[in-house]
PDB file of C-alpha atoms in Angstrom:
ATOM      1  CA  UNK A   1       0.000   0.000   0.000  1.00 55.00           C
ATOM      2  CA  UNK A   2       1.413   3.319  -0.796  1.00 67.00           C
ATOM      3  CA  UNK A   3       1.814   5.893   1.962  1.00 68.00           C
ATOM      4  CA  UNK A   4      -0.408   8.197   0.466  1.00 69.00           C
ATOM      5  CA  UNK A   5      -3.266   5.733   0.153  1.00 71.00           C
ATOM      6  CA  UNK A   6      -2.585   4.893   4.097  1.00 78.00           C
ATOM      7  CA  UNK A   7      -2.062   8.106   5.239  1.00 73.00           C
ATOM      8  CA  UNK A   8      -5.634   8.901   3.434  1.00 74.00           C
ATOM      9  CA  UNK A   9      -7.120   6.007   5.540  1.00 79.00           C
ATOM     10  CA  UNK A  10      -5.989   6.744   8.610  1.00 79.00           C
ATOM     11  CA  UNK A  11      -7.679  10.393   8.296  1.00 71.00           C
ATOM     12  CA  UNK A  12     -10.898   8.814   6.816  1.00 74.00           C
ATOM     13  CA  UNK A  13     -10.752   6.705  10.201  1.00 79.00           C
ATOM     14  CA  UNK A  14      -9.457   9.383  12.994  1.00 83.00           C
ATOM     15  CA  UNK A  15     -10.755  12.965  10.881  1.00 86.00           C
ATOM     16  CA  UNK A  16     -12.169  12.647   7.479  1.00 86.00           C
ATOM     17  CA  UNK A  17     -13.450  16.148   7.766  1.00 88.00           C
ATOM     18  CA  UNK A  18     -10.165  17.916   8.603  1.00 84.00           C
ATOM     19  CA  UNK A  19      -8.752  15.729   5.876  1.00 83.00           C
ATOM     20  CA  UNK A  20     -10.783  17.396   3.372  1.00 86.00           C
ATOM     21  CA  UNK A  21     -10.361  20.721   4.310  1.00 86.00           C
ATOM     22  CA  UNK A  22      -7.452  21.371   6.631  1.00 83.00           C
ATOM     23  CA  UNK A  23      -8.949  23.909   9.234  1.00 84.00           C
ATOM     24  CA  UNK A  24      -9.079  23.427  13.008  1.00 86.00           C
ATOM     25  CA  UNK A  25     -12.421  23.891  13.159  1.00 91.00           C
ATOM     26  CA  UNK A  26     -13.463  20.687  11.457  1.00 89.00           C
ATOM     27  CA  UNK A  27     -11.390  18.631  13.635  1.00 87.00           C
ATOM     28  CA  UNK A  28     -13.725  16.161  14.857  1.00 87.00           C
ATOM     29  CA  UNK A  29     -13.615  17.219  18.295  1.00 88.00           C
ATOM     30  CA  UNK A  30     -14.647  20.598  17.535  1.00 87.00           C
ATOM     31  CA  UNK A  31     -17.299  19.455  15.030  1.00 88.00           C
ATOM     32  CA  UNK A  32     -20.316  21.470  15.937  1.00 91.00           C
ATOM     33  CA  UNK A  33     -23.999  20.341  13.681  1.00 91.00           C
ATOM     34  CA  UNK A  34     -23.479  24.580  12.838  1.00 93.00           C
ATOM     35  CA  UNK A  35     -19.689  23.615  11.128  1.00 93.00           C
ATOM     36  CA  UNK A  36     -21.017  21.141   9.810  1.00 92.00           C
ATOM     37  CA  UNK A  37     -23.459  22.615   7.858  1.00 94.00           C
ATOM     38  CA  UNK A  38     -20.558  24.853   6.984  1.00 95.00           C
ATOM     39  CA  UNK A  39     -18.789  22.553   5.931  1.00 94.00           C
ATOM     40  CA  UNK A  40     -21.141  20.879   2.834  1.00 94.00           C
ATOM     41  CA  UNK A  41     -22.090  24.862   2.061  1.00 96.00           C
ATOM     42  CA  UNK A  42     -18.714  24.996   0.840  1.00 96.00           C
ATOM     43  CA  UNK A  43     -19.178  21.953  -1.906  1.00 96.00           C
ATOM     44  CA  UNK A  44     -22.270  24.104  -2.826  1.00 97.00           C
ATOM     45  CA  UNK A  45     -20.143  27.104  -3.706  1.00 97.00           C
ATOM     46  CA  UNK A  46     -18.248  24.737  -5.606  1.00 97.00           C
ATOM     47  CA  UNK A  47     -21.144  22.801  -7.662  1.00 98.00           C
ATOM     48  CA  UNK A  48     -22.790  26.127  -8.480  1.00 98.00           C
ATOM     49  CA  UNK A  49     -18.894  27.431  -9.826  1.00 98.00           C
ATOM     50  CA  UNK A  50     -18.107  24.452 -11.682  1.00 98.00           C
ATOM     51  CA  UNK A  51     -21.517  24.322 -13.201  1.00 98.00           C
ATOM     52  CA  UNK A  52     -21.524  28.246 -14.356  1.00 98.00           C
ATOM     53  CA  UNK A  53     -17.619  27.755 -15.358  1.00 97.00           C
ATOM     54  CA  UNK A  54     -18.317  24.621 -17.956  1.00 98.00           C
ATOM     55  CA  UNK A  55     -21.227  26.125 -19.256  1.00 97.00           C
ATOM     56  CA  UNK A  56     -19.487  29.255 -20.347  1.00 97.00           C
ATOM     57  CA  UNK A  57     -15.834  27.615 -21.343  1.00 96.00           C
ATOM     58  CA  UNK A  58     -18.115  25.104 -23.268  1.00 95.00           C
ATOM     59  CA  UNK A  59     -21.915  25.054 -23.278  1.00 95.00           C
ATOM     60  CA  UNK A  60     -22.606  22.454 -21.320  1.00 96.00           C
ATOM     61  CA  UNK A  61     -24.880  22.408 -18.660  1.00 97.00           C
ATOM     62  CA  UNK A  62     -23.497  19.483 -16.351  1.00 98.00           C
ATOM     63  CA  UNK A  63     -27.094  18.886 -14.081  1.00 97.00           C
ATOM     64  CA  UNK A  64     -28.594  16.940 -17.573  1.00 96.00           C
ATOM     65  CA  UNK A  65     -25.699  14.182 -17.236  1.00 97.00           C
ATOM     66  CA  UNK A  66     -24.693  11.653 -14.805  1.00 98.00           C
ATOM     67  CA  UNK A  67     -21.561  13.136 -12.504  1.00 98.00           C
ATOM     68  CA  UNK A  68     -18.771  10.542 -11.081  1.00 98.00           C
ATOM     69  CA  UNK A  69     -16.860  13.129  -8.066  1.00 98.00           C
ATOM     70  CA  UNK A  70     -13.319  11.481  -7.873  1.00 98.00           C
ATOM     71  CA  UNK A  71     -11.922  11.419  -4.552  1.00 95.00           C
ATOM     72  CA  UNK A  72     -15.190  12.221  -2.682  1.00 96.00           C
ATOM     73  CA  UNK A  73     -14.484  12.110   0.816  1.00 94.00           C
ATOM     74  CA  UNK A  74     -16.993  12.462   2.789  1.00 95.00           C
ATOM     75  CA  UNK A  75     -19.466  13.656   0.074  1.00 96.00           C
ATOM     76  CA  UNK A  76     -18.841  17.636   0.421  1.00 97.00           C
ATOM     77  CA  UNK A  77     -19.006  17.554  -3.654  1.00 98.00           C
ATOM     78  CA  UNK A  78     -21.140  14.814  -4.470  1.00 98.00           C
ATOM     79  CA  UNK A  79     -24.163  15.553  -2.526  1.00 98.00           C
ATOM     80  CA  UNK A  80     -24.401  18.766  -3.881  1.00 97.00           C
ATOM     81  CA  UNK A  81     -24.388  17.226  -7.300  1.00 98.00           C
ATOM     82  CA  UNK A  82     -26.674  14.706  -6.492  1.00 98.00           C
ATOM     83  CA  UNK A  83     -28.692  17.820  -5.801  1.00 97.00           C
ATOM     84  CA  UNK A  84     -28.071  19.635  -9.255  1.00 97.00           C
ATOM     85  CA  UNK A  85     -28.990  16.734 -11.448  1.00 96.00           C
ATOM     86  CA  UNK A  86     -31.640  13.955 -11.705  1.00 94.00           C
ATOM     87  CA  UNK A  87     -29.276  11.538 -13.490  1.00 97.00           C
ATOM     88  CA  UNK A  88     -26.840   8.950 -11.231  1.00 97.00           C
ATOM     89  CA  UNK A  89     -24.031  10.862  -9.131  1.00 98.00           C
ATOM     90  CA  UNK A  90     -21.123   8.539  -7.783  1.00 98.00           C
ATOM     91  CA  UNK A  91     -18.556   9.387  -5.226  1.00 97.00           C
ATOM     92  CA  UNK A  92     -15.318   7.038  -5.543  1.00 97.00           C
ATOM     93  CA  UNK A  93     -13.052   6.981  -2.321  1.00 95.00           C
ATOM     94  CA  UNK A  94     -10.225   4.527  -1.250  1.00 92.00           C
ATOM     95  CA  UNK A  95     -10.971   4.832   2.217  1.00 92.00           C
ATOM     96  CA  UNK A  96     -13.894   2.462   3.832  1.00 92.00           C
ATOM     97  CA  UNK A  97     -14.367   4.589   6.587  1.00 91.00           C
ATOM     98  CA  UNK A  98     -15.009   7.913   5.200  1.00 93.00           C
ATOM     99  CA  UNK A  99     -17.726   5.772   2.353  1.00 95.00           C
ATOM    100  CA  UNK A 100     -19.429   4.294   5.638  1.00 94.00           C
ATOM    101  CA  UNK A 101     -19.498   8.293   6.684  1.00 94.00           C
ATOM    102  CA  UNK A 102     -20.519   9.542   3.156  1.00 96.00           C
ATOM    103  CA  UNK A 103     -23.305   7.240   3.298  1.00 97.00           C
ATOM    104  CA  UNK A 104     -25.108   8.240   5.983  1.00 96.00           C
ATOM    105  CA  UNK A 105     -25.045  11.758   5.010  1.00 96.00           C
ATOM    106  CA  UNK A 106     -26.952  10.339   1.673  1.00 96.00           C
ATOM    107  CA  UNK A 107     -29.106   8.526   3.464  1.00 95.00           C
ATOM    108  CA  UNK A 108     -30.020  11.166   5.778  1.00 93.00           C
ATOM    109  CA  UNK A 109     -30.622  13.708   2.758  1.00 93.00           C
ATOM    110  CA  UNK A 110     -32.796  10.873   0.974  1.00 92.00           C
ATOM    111  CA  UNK A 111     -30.658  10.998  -1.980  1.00 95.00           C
ATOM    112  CA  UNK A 112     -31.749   8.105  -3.921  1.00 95.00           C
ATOM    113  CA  UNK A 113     -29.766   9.029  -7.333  1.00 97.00           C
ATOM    114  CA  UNK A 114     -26.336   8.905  -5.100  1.00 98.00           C
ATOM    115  CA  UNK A 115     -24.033   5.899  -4.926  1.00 97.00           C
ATOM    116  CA  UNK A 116     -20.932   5.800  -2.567  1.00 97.00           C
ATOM    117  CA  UNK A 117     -18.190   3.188  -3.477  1.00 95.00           C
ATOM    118  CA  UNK A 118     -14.684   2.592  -2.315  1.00 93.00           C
ATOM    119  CA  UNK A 119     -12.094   1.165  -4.887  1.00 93.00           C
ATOM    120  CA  UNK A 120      -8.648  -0.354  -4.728  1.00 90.00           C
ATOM    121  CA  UNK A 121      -6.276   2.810  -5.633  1.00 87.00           C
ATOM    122  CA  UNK A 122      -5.070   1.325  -8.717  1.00 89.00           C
ATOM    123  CA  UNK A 123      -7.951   0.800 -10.925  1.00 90.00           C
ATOM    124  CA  UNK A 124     -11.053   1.741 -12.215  1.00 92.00           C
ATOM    125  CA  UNK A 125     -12.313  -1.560 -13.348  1.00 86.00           C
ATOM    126  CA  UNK A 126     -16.235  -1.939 -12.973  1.00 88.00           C
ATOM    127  CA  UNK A 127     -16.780   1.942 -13.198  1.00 93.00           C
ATOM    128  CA  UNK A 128     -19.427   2.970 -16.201  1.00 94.00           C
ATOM    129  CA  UNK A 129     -19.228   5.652 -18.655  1.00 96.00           C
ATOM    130  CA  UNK A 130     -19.948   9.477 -17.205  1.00 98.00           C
ATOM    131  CA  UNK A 131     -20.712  12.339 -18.743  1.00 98.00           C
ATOM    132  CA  UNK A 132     -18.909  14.896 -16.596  1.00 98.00           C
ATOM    133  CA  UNK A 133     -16.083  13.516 -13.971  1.00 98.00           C
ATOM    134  CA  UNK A 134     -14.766  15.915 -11.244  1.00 98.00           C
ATOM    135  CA  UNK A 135     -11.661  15.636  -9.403  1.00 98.00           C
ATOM    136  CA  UNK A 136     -10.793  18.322  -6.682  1.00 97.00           C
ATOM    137  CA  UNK A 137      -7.957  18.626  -4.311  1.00 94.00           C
ATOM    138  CA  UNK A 138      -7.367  14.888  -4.800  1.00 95.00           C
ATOM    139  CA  UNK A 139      -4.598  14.658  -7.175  1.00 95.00           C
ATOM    140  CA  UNK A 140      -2.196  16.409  -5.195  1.00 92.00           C
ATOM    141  CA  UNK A 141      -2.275  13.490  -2.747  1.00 90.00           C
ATOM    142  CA  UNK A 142      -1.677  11.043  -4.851  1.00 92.00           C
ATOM    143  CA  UNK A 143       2.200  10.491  -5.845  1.00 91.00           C
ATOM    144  CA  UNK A 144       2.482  11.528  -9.449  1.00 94.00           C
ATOM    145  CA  UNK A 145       2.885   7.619 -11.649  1.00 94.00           C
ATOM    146  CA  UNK A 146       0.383   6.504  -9.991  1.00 94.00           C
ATOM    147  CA  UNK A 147      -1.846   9.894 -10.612  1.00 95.00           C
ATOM    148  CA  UNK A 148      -1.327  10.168 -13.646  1.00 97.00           C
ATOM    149  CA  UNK A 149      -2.309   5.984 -14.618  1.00 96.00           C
ATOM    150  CA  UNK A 150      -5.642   7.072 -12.929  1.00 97.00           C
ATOM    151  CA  UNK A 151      -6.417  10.206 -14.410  1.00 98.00           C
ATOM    152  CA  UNK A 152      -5.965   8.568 -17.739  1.00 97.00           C
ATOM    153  CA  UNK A 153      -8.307   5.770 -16.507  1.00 97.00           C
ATOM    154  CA  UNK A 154     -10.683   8.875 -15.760  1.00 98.00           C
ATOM    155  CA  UNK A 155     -10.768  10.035 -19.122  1.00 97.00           C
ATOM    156  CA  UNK A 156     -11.263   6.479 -20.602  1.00 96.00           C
ATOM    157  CA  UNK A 157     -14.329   6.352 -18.865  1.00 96.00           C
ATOM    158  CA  UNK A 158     -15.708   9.811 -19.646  1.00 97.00           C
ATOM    159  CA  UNK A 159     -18.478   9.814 -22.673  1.00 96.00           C
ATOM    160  CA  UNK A 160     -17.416  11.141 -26.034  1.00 96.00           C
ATOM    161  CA  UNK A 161     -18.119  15.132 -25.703  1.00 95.00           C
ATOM    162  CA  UNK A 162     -18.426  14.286 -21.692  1.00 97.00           C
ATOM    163  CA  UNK A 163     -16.531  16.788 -19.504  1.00 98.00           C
ATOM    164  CA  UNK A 164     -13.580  16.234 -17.220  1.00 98.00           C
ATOM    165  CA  UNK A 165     -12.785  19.012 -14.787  1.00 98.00           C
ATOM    166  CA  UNK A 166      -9.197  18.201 -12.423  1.00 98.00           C
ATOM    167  CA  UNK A 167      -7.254  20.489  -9.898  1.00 98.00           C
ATOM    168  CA  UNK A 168      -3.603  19.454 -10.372  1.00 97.00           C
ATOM    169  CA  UNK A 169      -0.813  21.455  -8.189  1.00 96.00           C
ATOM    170  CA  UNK A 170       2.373  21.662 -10.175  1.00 96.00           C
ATOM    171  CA  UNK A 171       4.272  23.991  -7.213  1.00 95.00           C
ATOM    172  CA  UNK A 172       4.319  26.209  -4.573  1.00 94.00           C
ATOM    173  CA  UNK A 173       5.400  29.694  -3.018  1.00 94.00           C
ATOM    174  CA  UNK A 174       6.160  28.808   0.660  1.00 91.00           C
ATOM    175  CA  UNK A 175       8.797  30.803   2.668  1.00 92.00           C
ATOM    176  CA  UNK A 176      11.207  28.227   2.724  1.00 90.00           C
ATOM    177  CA  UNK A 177      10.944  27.444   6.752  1.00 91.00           C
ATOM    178  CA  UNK A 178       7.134  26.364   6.117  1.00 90.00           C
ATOM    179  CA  UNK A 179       8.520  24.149   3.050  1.00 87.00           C
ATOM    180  CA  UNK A 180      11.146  22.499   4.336  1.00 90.00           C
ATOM    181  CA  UNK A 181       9.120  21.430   7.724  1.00 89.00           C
ATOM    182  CA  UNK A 182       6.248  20.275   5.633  1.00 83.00           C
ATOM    183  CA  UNK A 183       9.326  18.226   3.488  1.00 85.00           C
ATOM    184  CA  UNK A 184      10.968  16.768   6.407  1.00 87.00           C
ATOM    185  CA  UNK A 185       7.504  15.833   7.897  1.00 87.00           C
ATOM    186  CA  UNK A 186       6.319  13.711   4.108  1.00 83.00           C
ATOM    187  CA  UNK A 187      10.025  12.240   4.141  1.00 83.00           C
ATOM    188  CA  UNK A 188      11.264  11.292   7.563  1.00 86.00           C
ATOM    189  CA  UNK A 189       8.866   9.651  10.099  1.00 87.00           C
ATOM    190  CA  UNK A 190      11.128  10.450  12.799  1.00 91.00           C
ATOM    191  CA  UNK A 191      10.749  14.485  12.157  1.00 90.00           C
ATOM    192  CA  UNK A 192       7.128  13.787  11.979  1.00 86.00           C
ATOM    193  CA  UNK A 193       6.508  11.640  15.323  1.00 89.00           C
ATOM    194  CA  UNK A 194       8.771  14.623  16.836  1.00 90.00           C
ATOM    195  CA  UNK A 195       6.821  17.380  15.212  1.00 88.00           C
ATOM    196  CA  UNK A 196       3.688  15.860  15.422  1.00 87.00           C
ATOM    197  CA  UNK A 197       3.976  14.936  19.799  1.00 91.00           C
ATOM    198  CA  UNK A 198       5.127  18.423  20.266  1.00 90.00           C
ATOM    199  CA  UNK A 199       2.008  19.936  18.396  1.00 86.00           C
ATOM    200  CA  UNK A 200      -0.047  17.629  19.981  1.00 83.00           C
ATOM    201  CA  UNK A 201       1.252  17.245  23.460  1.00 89.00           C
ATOM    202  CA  UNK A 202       1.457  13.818  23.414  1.00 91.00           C
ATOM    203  CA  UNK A 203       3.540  11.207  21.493  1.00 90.00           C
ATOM    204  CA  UNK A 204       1.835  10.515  18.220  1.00 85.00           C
ATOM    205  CA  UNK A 205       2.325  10.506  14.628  1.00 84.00           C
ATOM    206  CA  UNK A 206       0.303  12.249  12.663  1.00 81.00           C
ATOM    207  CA  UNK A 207      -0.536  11.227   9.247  1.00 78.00           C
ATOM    208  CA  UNK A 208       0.666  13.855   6.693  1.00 79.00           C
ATOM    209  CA  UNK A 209      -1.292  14.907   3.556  1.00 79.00           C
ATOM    210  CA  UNK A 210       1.122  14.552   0.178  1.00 82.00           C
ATOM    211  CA  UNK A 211       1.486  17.986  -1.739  1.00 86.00           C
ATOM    212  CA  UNK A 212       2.841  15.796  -5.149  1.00 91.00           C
ATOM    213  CA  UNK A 213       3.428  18.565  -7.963  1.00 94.00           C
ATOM    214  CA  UNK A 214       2.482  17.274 -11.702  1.00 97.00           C
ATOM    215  CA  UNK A 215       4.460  18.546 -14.477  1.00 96.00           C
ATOM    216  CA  UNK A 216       1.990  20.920 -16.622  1.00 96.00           C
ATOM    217  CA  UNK A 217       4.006  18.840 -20.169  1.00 97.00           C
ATOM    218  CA  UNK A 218       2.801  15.800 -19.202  1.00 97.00           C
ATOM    219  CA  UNK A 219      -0.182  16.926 -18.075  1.00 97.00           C
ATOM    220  CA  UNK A 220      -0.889  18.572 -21.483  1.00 97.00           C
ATOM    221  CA  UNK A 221       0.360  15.026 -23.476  1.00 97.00           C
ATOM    222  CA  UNK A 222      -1.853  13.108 -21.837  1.00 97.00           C
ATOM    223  CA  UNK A 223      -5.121  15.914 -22.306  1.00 97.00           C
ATOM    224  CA  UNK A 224      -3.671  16.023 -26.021  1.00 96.00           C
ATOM    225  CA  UNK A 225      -4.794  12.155 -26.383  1.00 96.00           C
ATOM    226  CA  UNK A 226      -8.026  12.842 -25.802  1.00 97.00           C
ATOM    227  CA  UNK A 227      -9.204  16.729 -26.340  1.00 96.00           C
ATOM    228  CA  UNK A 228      -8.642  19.405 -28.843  1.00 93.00           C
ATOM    229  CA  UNK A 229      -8.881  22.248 -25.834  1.00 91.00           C
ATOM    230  CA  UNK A 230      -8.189  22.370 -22.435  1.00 95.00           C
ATOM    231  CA  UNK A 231      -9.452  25.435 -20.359  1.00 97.00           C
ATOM    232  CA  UNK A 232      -7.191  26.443 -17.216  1.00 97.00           C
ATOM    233  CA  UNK A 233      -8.090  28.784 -13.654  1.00 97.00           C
ATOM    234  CA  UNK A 234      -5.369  29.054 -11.551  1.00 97.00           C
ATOM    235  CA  UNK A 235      -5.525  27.719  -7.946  1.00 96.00           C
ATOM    236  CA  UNK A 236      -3.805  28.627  -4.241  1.00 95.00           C
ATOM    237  CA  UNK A 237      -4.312  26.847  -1.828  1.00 90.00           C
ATOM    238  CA  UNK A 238      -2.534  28.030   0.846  1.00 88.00           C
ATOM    239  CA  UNK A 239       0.771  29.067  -1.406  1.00 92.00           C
ATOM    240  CA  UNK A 240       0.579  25.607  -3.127  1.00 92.00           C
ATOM    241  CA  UNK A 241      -0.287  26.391  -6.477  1.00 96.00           C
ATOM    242  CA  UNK A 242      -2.233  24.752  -9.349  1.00 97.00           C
ATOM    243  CA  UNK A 243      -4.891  24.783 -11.934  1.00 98.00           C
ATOM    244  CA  UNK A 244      -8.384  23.292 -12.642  1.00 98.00           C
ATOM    245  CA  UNK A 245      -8.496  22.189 -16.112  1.00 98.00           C
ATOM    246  CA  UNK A 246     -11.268  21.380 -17.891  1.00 98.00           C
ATOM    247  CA  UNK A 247     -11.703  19.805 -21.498  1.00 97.00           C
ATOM    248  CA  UNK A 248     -14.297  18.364 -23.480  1.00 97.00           C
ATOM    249  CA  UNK A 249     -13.280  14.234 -24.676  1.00 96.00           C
ATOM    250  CA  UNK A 250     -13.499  14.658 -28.485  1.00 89.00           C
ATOM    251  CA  UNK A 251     -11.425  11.372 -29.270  1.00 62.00           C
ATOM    252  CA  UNK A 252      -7.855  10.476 -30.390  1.00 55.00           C
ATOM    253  CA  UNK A 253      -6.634  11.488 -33.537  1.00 50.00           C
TER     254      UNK A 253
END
């Protein structure tokens, strides 16, 4: 198992919420019903974006097609698109934990058109044929081979003319102190336990979240293969920096 697929589990176990969106405030000990809410307002902001950006880069209104959300979590970006469209939504995770979690918010919203499933972290076998696929702040987690075998199996499995829309970070613009503790903390579990006791007061490890950086060439290959156009917004998150692109499948030359 790679580390970034187990450090992914043990936050879907231990803090699936602060996992998604790294803010003290969703830790689950501080998780208050009123954050909570909070927190799934913020994958509405996003829905209603995405679906205003497609339409005017291409068009295409994403609530009349069926919606895979990459990565899901705990379902901050799938339930809202559950909401947007009539057709079938799925949310794809690697982590049990966080589906069992995901679930239950479906269930409890009586979203009927939603389906939660984990997968293996390797492949996409058993997955139909979508007609807009959305990947956000997920890629950067995942170390860059085996990111970029999977977002290729994500645009095998979009429709022809379906839409894939994918945040990739390709840098950053840390002070250097910030960078090389966050470095030292990914590379050497020692650092880490050390680091993470002292933050915590206790001895512990805490997991730490991959920042992998994809190289905007290869990136642009691989789109190449399958689109004519790719439309770019650039992200920061927190002085890591990358893009959403978006591009309509149109077939291989």
């Amino acid at each position: 198992m790679s580390e970034s697929i187990s450090n992914w589990k043990k936050w879907g176990e231990k803090d699936p919420y602060y996992g998604v969106l790294s803010d003290e405030k969703y830790r689950m000990e501080r998780l208050s019903e009123e954050r909570l809410k909070e927190f799934f307002e913020t994958g509405e902001v996003y829905v209603a974006e995405s679906r205003k950006r497609i339409s005017e880069w291409m068009g295409v209104d994403i609530a009349q097609g069926n919606i895979l959300d990459f990565g899901c979590g705990v379902g901050r970006l799938a339930i809202p698109f559950a909401k947007l469209t009539r057709q079938e939504v799925w949310g794809l995770d690697i982590s049990e934990d966080i589906i069992a979690r995901a679930n239950a918010h479906k269930d409890s919203m009586g979203l009927h058109n939603l389906n939660f499933k984990s997968y293996n972290g390797k492949d996409l076998e058993g997955i139909p044929a979508f007609d807009f696929v959305n990947a956000y702040i997920v890629f950067q987690h995942i170390e860059f081979r085996k990111g970029m075998g999977l977002l290729r199996q994500l645009l095998e499995i979009t429709r022809e003319n379906g839409i894939v829309q994918v945040q990739v970070t390709f840098g950053h613009r840390l002070p250097w102190k910030t960078y090389t503790n966050f470095f030292l903390r990914t590379k050497f579990r020692p650092y880490n336990f050390i680091y993470s006791s002292l933050k915590h007061r206790r001895l512990c490890s805490e997991p730490v979240m991959q920042m992998n950086h994809y190289s905007p060439q290869k990136l642009f290959e691989l789109f190449s293969c399958y689109s004519k156009q790719v439309h770019i917004e650039f992200t920061d998150h927190g002085g890591h920096l990358g893009a959403i692109y978006a591009l309509k499948k149109s077939g291989r030359d």
